[in-house]
Amino acid sequence: MFQVNTIERFILQHQPKHAQGDFTQLLYDIALAAKLISHQTNRAGLTDILGGAGEVNVQGEDQQKLDVYADEALVRLCDHTGRLCVMASEEREDVIQIPEQFEKGSYVLVYDPLDGSSNIDVNVSIGTVFGIYRYKDWETRGRLEDVLQPPRDLVAAGYILFGASTMLVYSTGDGVHGFTLDTEVGEFLLSHPNMRLPEPPAYFSVNHGNLGKWSPAVKAYVAWLQGQADGDVPRLSSRYIGSLVADFHRNLLRGGIFAYPAEIGKPEGKIRLLYEAGPLAFLIHHAGGYASNGHGPILDIEPTGLHQRVPFYIGNRRLVERIETLLIEEK
Ligand code: AHM
Ligand code: MG
């Protein structure tokens, strides 16, 4: 029978117990932002939007114009709705307050508006990552404390992949579900219900250019992923885009591991906890996988700063647990 499941219908039918209308509406807001950002990214080669915006963000990196657009789209769509009490973005040094004239709601939005910035102006896949928490304390809601929560306390997380087509993948803790944007209809349609990490895994994704910066345990780990070890080694192919969302998405569909390890002199690694590693850790958990900083679950890390970084290993559990074993042995 002909049946089209739009994201609106799906969100409504799968509202979690704690969700009132606000939570559902917030997911719609994000879906709308996804359409706006998708429209702009698809036009990137046609307009004057490519290239740096001439500003440097809080990480000390050149900001691209599309980063700025994506960041503004999310803030403008979400700051006046009464659904959020505070936001945090990779592109902004401090938390984003709800303007005084608007009511503060129950939810906290953390996001990386457009990740994979090195890929923007070479027409390679990029993505948005988001996570949603609830406030900590009703009276004082809207503070940094509301944002600095461990990923285990997320009530929803997801990403938008701007690839060959645009996809929105999210979870509220009840499975991971993927939607593909039908640009003719202008709507996200359910295309990947109940995504689960397949076994056996197919890929490993790591930047081999960093080989000289890794400790012996990390080098041994990557050699193991390559099949260069005794015993029960995995049989994997290498794939690395350098866009976290795209690398994650491919590995979610085919099975595998993405790793951005600690480096000598840079023990914190590169990936940001709050709005990159945390939401993806939540998703992989609900797809049957595991995410670790090499020592324990990403889900359990209590953030201490908005832009804190973590070493990051995410994918099929056996592949992730191997680095934990090697790092214990290295001590
Ligand atoms: P960004 O937030 O500046 O875009 O950096 C994060 C990106 C991730 O998408 C990707 O996994 C990683 O950086 C790639 O880093 P590298 O180019 O060092 O391999
Ligand atoms: Mg990023």
CSV table of C-alpha atoms and ligand atoms in Angstrom, one decimal:
chain,number,residue,atom,x,y,z
A,1,MET,CA,0.0,0.0,0.0
A,2,PHE,CA,1.2,3.5,-0.8
A,3,GLN,CA,2.5,5.0,2.5
A,4,VAL,CA,4.8,8.0,2.9
A,5,ASN,CA,6.1,8.7,6.4
A,6,THR,CA,7.1,12.3,6.8
A,7,ILE,CA,9.4,13.4,9.6
A,8,GLU,CA,6.5,15.4,11.1
A,9,ARG,CA,4.3,12.3,11.2
A,10,PHE,CA,7.1,10.1,12.6
A,11,ILE,CA,8.1,12.6,15.3
A,12,LEU,CA,4.5,12.9,16.4
A,13,GLN,CA,3.9,9.1,16.5
A,14,HIS,CA,7.2,8.5,18.4
A,15,GLN,CA,7.1,11.1,21.1
A,16,PRO,CA,8.9,10.0,24.2
A,17,LYS,CA,7.1,9.9,27.5
A,18,HIS,CA,8.7,13.1,28.8
A,19,ALA,CA,7.9,15.0,25.7
A,20,GLN,CA,5.2,17.6,25.6
A,21,GLY,CA,4.4,19.6,22.5
A,22,ASP,CA,7.6,21.7,23.0
A,23,PHE,CA,10.0,18.8,22.4
A,24,THR,CA,8.2,17.7,19.3
A,25,GLN,CA,8.1,21.3,18.0
A,26,LEU,CA,11.8,21.7,18.7
A,27,LEU,CA,12.6,18.7,16.5
A,28,TYR,CA,10.5,20.3,13.7
A,29,ASP,CA,12.4,23.5,14.2
A,30,ILE,CA,15.7,21.6,13.7
A,31,ALA,CA,14.2,19.9,10.6
A,32,LEU,CA,13.3,23.3,9.2
A,33,ALA,CA,16.8,24.6,9.9
A,34,ALA,CA,18.2,21.5,8.1
A,35,LYS,CA,16.2,22.4,5.0
A,36,LEU,CA,17.5,26.0,5.0
A,37,ILE,CA,21.1,24.9,5.5
A,38,SER,CA,20.7,22.2,2.8
A,39,HIS,CA,19.4,24.8,0.4
A,40,GLN,CA,22.4,27.0,1.0
A,41,THR,CA,24.9,24.2,0.8
A,42,ASN,CA,23.5,23.0,-2.5
A,43,ARG,CA,23.9,26.5,-3.9
A,44,ALA,CA,27.4,26.8,-2.6
A,45,GLY,CA,29.1,26.4,-6.0
A,46,LEU,CA,26.7,28.8,-7.7
A,47,THR,CA,26.9,31.8,-5.5
A,48,ASP,CA,29.6,33.8,-3.9
A,49,ILE,CA,29.2,32.0,-0.7
A,50,LEU,CA,32.4,29.9,-0.9
A,51,GLY,CA,35.5,30.8,1.1
A,52,GLY,CA,36.3,32.2,4.5
A,53,ALA,CA,34.1,34.8,6.1
A,54,GLY,CA,37.2,36.6,7.2
A,55,GLU,CA,36.5,35.9,10.9
A,56,VAL,CA,38.3,33.4,13.2
A,57,ASN,CA,36.2,31.3,15.5
A,58,VAL,CA,36.9,30.5,19.1
A,59,GLN,CA,38.9,27.4,18.1
A,60,GLY,CA,41.3,29.7,16.1
A,61,GLU,CA,40.1,28.4,12.8
A,62,ASP,CA,39.0,30.4,9.7
A,63,GLN,CA,35.2,30.6,9.7
A,64,GLN,CA,33.5,29.7,6.4
A,65,LYS,CA,30.5,31.7,5.3
A,66,LEU,CA,28.3,28.6,5.4
A,67,ASP,CA,29.3,28.0,9.0
A,68,VAL,CA,28.0,31.4,9.8
A,69,TYR,CA,24.8,30.9,7.9
A,70,ALA,CA,24.1,27.6,9.5
A,71,ASP,CA,24.8,29.0,13.0
A,72,GLU,CA,22.5,32.0,12.4
A,73,ALA,CA,19.7,29.8,11.0
A,74,LEU,CA,19.7,27.6,14.1
A,75,VAL,CA,19.7,30.5,16.5
A,76,ARG,CA,17.1,32.5,14.6
A,77,LEU,CA,14.7,29.6,14.3
A,78,CYS,CA,15.1,28.5,17.9
A,79,ASP,CA,15.7,31.6,20.1
A,80,HIS,CA,12.1,33.0,20.3
A,81,THR,CA,10.0,29.9,20.5
A,82,GLY,CA,9.8,29.5,24.2
A,83,ARG,CA,11.1,26.0,23.9
A,84,LEU,CA,14.7,26.5,24.8
A,85,CYS,CA,16.4,28.1,27.8
A,86,VAL,CA,19.9,28.2,26.4
A,87,MET,CA,22.0,27.1,23.5
A,88,ALA,CA,25.7,26.4,22.7
A,89,SER,CA,27.4,26.4,19.3
A,90,GLU,CA,30.8,25.5,18.1
A,91,GLU,CA,30.9,28.8,16.5
A,92,ARG,CA,30.3,30.9,19.7
A,93,GLU,CA,32.7,31.3,22.6
A,94,ASP,CA,29.9,31.6,25.3
A,95,VAL,CA,26.5,30.1,25.7
A,96,ILE,CA,23.7,31.7,23.6
A,97,GLN,CA,21.1,33.3,25.9
A,98,ILE,CA,17.5,33.5,25.0
A,99,PRO,CA,16.8,37.3,24.4
A,100,GLU,CA,15.0,38.8,27.4
A,101,GLN,CA,11.8,39.6,25.5
A,102,PHE,CA,11.1,35.9,24.9
A,103,GLU,CA,10.1,33.2,27.4
A,104,LYS,CA,12.6,30.5,28.4
A,105,GLY,CA,11.6,26.9,27.9
A,106,SER,CA,12.7,23.6,29.2
A,107,TYR,CA,15.3,22.5,26.7
A,108,VAL,CA,18.9,23.1,26.0
A,109,LEU,CA,20.3,22.8,22.4
A,110,VAL,CA,24.0,22.1,21.7
A,111,TYR,CA,25.2,22.0,18.2
A,112,ASP,CA,28.0,22.2,15.7
A,113,PRO,CA,26.2,24.1,12.9
A,114,LEU,CA,28.5,22.9,10.0
A,115,ASP,CA,31.1,20.4,10.8
A,116,GLY,CA,33.9,19.4,8.4
A,117,SER,CA,34.7,23.0,7.5
A,118,SER,CA,37.8,22.0,5.5
A,119,ASN,CA,35.4,20.2,3.1
A,120,ILE,CA,33.0,23.1,2.5
A,121,ASP,CA,34.8,24.8,-0.4
A,122,VAL,CA,35.8,21.5,-2.1
A,123,ASN,CA,32.2,20.2,-2.5
A,124,VAL,CA,32.7,17.3,-0.1
A,125,SER,CA,30.1,16.1,2.4
A,126,ILE,CA,29.6,18.2,5.5
A,127,GLY,CA,27.2,18.0,8.4
A,128,THR,CA,25.4,19.5,11.4
A,129,VAL,CA,25.5,17.7,14.8
A,130,PHE,CA,23.0,18.5,17.5
A,131,GLY,CA,22.0,17.4,21.0
A,132,ILE,CA,19.1,18.2,23.3
A,133,TYR,CA,19.1,18.3,27.1
A,134,ARG,CA,16.5,19.3,29.6
A,135,TYR,CA,17.2,22.2,32.1
A,136,LYS,CA,18.9,21.4,35.4
A,137,ASP,CA,17.0,23.8,37.7
A,138,TRP,CA,13.8,25.5,36.6
A,139,GLU,CA,14.4,28.7,38.6
A,140,THR,CA,17.9,29.3,37.3
A,141,ARG,CA,17.5,27.7,33.9
A,142,GLY,CA,19.5,29.2,31.0
A,143,ARG,CA,23.0,29.0,32.6
A,144,LEU,CA,26.2,27.3,31.6
A,145,GLU,CA,25.3,24.5,34.1
A,146,ASP,CA,22.4,23.5,31.9
A,147,VAL,CA,24.7,23.0,29.0
A,148,LEU,CA,27.5,21.1,30.8
A,149,GLN,CA,25.7,17.8,31.2
A,150,PRO,CA,27.1,14.4,30.4
A,151,PRO,CA,26.0,12.9,27.1
A,152,ARG,CA,24.1,10.1,29.0
A,153,ASP,CA,21.6,12.8,30.0
A,154,LEU,CA,20.8,13.8,26.4
A,155,VAL,CA,17.1,13.4,25.6
A,156,ALA,CA,17.7,13.5,21.9
A,157,ALA,CA,20.6,13.8,19.5
A,158,GLY,CA,21.1,13.7,15.8
A,159,TYR,CA,22.9,14.9,12.7
A,160,ILE,CA,22.1,16.3,9.3
A,161,LEU,CA,24.3,15.0,6.5
A,162,PHE,CA,24.7,17.3,3.4
A,163,GLY,CA,25.9,14.6,1.0
A,164,ALA,CA,24.8,13.3,-2.3
A,165,SER,CA,21.4,13.8,-0.7
A,166,THR,CA,20.5,15.5,2.6
A,167,MET,CA,19.7,13.2,5.5
A,168,LEU,CA,18.5,13.8,9.0
A,169,VAL,CA,19.2,11.1,11.5
A,170,TYR,CA,18.1,11.3,15.1
A,171,SER,CA,17.2,9.4,18.2
A,172,THR,CA,15.2,10.2,21.3
A,173,GLY,CA,16.4,7.0,22.9
A,174,ASP,CA,14.0,4.7,21.1
A,175,GLY,CA,16.0,3.6,18.1
A,176,VAL,CA,17.9,5.6,15.5
A,177,HIS,CA,15.9,6.7,12.5
A,178,GLY,CA,17.0,8.3,9.2
A,179,PHE,CA,15.1,10.6,6.9
A,180,THR,CA,16.1,11.7,3.4
A,181,LEU,CA,15.1,15.1,2.1
A,182,ASP,CA,12.9,14.9,-1.0
A,183,THR,CA,13.8,18.2,-2.6
A,184,GLU,CA,10.8,18.2,-4.9
A,185,VAL,CA,8.4,17.7,-2.1
A,186,GLY,CA,10.4,19.8,0.4
A,187,GLU,CA,10.1,17.2,3.1
A,188,PHE,CA,12.2,14.7,5.0
A,189,LEU,CA,10.8,11.2,4.4
A,190,LEU,CA,11.5,8.2,6.5
A,191,SER,CA,14.1,6.1,4.6
A,192,HIS,CA,16.1,4.3,7.3
A,193,PRO,CA,13.9,3.2,10.2
A,194,ASN,CA,15.6,1.5,13.2
A,195,MET,CA,19.3,1.8,12.1
A,196,ARG,CA,21.5,-0.8,13.7
A,197,LEU,CA,25.3,-1.1,13.3
A,198,PRO,CA,25.9,-4.2,11.1
A,199,GLU,CA,28.2,-7.1,11.9
A,200,PRO,CA,30.8,-7.8,10.7
A,201,PRO,CA,32.0,-4.2,10.4
A,202,ALA,CA,33.4,-3.0,7.0
A,203,TYR,CA,35.5,0.1,7.6
A,204,PHE,CA,38.0,1.9,9.8
A,205,SER,CA,38.4,5.7,9.6
A,206,VAL,CA,41.4,7.5,10.9
A,207,ASN,CA,43.7,10.2,9.7
A,208,HIS,CA,46.9,8.4,8.9
A,209,GLY,CA,48.7,11.7,8.4
A,210,ASN,CA,48.9,11.8,12.2
A,211,LEU,CA,50.9,8.6,12.6
A,212,GLY,CA,54.0,10.4,13.8
A,213,LYS,CA,52.0,12.0,16.6
A,214,TRP,CA,50.6,8.8,18.1
A,215,SER,CA,51.8,6.9,21.2
A,216,PRO,CA,53.0,3.3,20.7
A,217,ALA,CA,49.6,2.0,21.9
A,218,VAL,CA,47.6,4.0,19.3
A,219,LYS,CA,50.1,2.9,16.6
A,220,ALA,CA,49.6,-0.7,17.7
A,221,TYR,CA,45.8,-0.1,17.6
A,222,VAL,CA,45.8,1.3,14.1
A,223,ALA,CA,48.1,-1.6,12.9
A,224,TRP,CA,45.5,-4.0,14.5
A,225,LEU,CA,42.7,-2.3,12.5
A,226,GLN,CA,44.8,-2.8,9.4
A,227,GLY,CA,45.0,-6.5,10.2
A,228,GLN,CA,48.7,-6.3,11.1
A,229,ALA,CA,48.6,-8.4,14.3
A,230,ASP,CA,48.5,-11.9,15.5
A,231,GLY,CA,45.2,-13.6,16.5
A,232,ASP,CA,41.7,-12.6,15.8
A,233,VAL,CA,42.2,-9.4,13.7
A,234,PRO,CA,39.3,-7.6,12.0
A,235,ARG,CA,39.1,-7.5,8.3
A,236,LEU,CA,38.4,-3.9,7.4
A,237,SER,CA,38.9,-1.5,4.6
A,238,SER,CA,40.1,2.1,5.2
A,239,ARG,CA,37.8,5.0,4.5
A,240,TYR,CA,38.4,8.6,5.7
A,241,ILE,CA,36.6,11.7,4.5
A,242,GLY,CA,37.6,14.2,7.2
A,243,SER,CA,34.0,15.1,7.8
A,244,LEU,CA,32.9,13.6,11.1
A,245,VAL,CA,29.2,13.3,10.1
A,246,ALA,CA,29.9,11.7,6.8
A,247,ASP,CA,32.5,9.3,8.2
A,248,PHE,CA,30.1,8.4,11.1
A,249,HIS,CA,27.1,8.0,8.8
A,250,ARG,CA,28.9,5.6,6.4
A,251,ASN,CA,30.2,3.5,9.3
A,252,LEU,CA,26.8,3.4,10.9
A,253,LEU,CA,25.3,2.0,7.7
A,254,ARG,CA,28.2,-0.5,6.9
A,255,GLY,CA,29.7,-1.1,10.4
A,256,GLY,CA,33.1,0.1,11.4
A,257,ILE,CA,35.1,2.5,13.6
A,258,PHE,CA,35.9,6.2,13.5
A,259,ALA,CA,38.9,7.2,15.6
A,260,TYR,CA,40.5,10.6,16.4
A,261,PRO,CA,43.1,9.6,19.0
A,262,ALA,CA,45.0,11.6,21.5
A,263,GLU,CA,48.3,12.8,20.2
A,264,ILE,CA,51.7,13.2,21.9
A,265,GLY,CA,51.6,16.8,23.3
A,266,LYS,CA,47.8,17.0,22.6
A,267,PRO,CA,46.3,14.4,24.9
A,268,GLU,CA,42.8,15.9,24.4
A,269,GLY,CA,42.7,15.1,20.7
A,270,LYS,CA,40.6,17.1,18.3
A,271,ILE,CA,36.9,16.3,18.5
A,272,ARG,CA,34.7,18.4,20.8
A,273,LEU,CA,32.8,16.6,23.5
A,274,LEU,CA,29.6,18.6,23.9
A,275,TYR,CA,28.4,19.0,20.3
A,276,GLU,CA,30.4,16.5,18.3
A,277,ALA,CA,31.4,13.4,20.3
A,278,GLY,CA,28.5,13.5,22.9
A,279,PRO,CA,25.5,13.4,20.5
A,280,LEU,CA,27.2,10.8,18.2
A,281,ALA,CA,28.0,8.7,21.3
A,282,PHE,CA,24.3,8.8,22.2
A,283,LEU,CA,23.3,7.7,18.6
A,284,ILE,CA,25.8,4.9,18.4
A,285,HIS,CA,24.7,3.6,21.8
A,286,HIS,CA,21.1,3.4,20.5
A,287,ALA,CA,22.3,1.7,17.3
A,288,GLY,CA,24.0,-1.0,19.3
A,289,GLY,CA,27.6,0.4,19.3
A,290,TYR,CA,30.0,2.0,21.7
A,291,ALA,CA,31.9,5.3,22.0
A,292,SER,CA,35.0,5.7,24.2
A,293,ASN,CA,37.7,8.2,24.9
A,294,GLY,CA,40.1,5.2,25.1
A,295,HIS,CA,39.5,4.8,28.8
A,296,GLY,CA,35.8,4.7,29.2
A,297,PRO,CA,32.4,5.7,27.8
A,298,ILE,CA,32.0,9.1,26.3
A,299,LEU,CA,28.4,9.0,27.6
A,300,ASP,CA,29.7,9.3,31.2
A,301,ILE,CA,32.1,12.2,30.8
A,302,GLU,CA,31.1,15.3,32.8
A,303,PRO,CA,31.9,18.3,30.6
A,304,THR,CA,33.9,21.0,32.3
A,305,GLY,CA,34.0,23.5,29.4
A,306,LEU,CA,31.9,24.3,26.3
A,307,HIS,CA,34.6,23.6,23.8
A,308,GLN,CA,36.4,20.8,25.6
A,309,ARG,CA,37.9,18.2,23.3
A,310,VAL,CA,38.2,14.4,23.8
A,311,PRO,CA,40.0,11.5,22.1
A,312,PHE,CA,37.3,9.7,20.2
A,313,TYR,CA,36.7,6.1,19.2
A,314,ILE,CA,33.2,5.3,18.0
A,315,GLY,CA,31.7,2.3,16.2
A,316,ASN,CA,31.2,-1.5,16.7
A,317,ARG,CA,31.9,-2.4,20.3
A,318,ARG,CA,34.7,-4.9,19.8
A,319,LEU,CA,36.7,-2.5,17.7
A,320,VAL,CA,36.3,0.3,20.3
A,321,GLU,CA,37.1,-1.9,23.3
A,322,ARG,CA,40.4,-3.0,21.7
A,323,ILE,CA,41.9,0.5,22.2
A,324,GLU,CA,40.8,0.5,25.9
A,325,THR,CA,42.7,-2.7,26.4
A,326,LEU,CA,45.9,-1.4,24.6
A,327,LEU,CA,45.8,1.8,26.6
A,328,ILE,CA,45.6,-0.1,29.9
A,329,GLU,CA,48.5,-2.2,28.9
A,330,GLU,CA,50.5,0.9,27.9
A,331,LYS,CA,50.3,2.3,31.4
B,1,AHM,P1,35.8,21.3,12.4
B,1,AHM,O1,34.9,21.3,13.6
B,1,AHM,O2,36.7,22.4,12.3
B,1,AHM,O3,35.1,21.1,11.1
B,1,AHM,O4,36.7,20.0,12.7
B,1,AHM,C1,36.2,18.8,12.9
B,1,AHM,C2,36.5,17.9,11.8
B,1,AHM,C3,35.7,16.6,11.8
B,1,AHM,O5,34.6,16.7,10.9
B,1,AHM,C4,36.6,15.6,11.3
B,1,AHM,O6,36.3,14.3,11.8
B,1,AHM,C5,38.0,16.1,11.7
B,1,AHM,O7,37.8,17.5,12.0
B,1,AHM,C6,39.0,15.9,10.7
B,1,AHM,O8,40.2,16.4,11.1
B,1,AHM,P2,41.6,16.2,10.3
B,1,AHM,O9,41.5,17.0,9.1
B,1,AHM,O10,42.6,16.6,11.3
B,1,AHM,O11,41.7,14.7,9.9
B,2,MG,MG,33.1,20.8,14.2
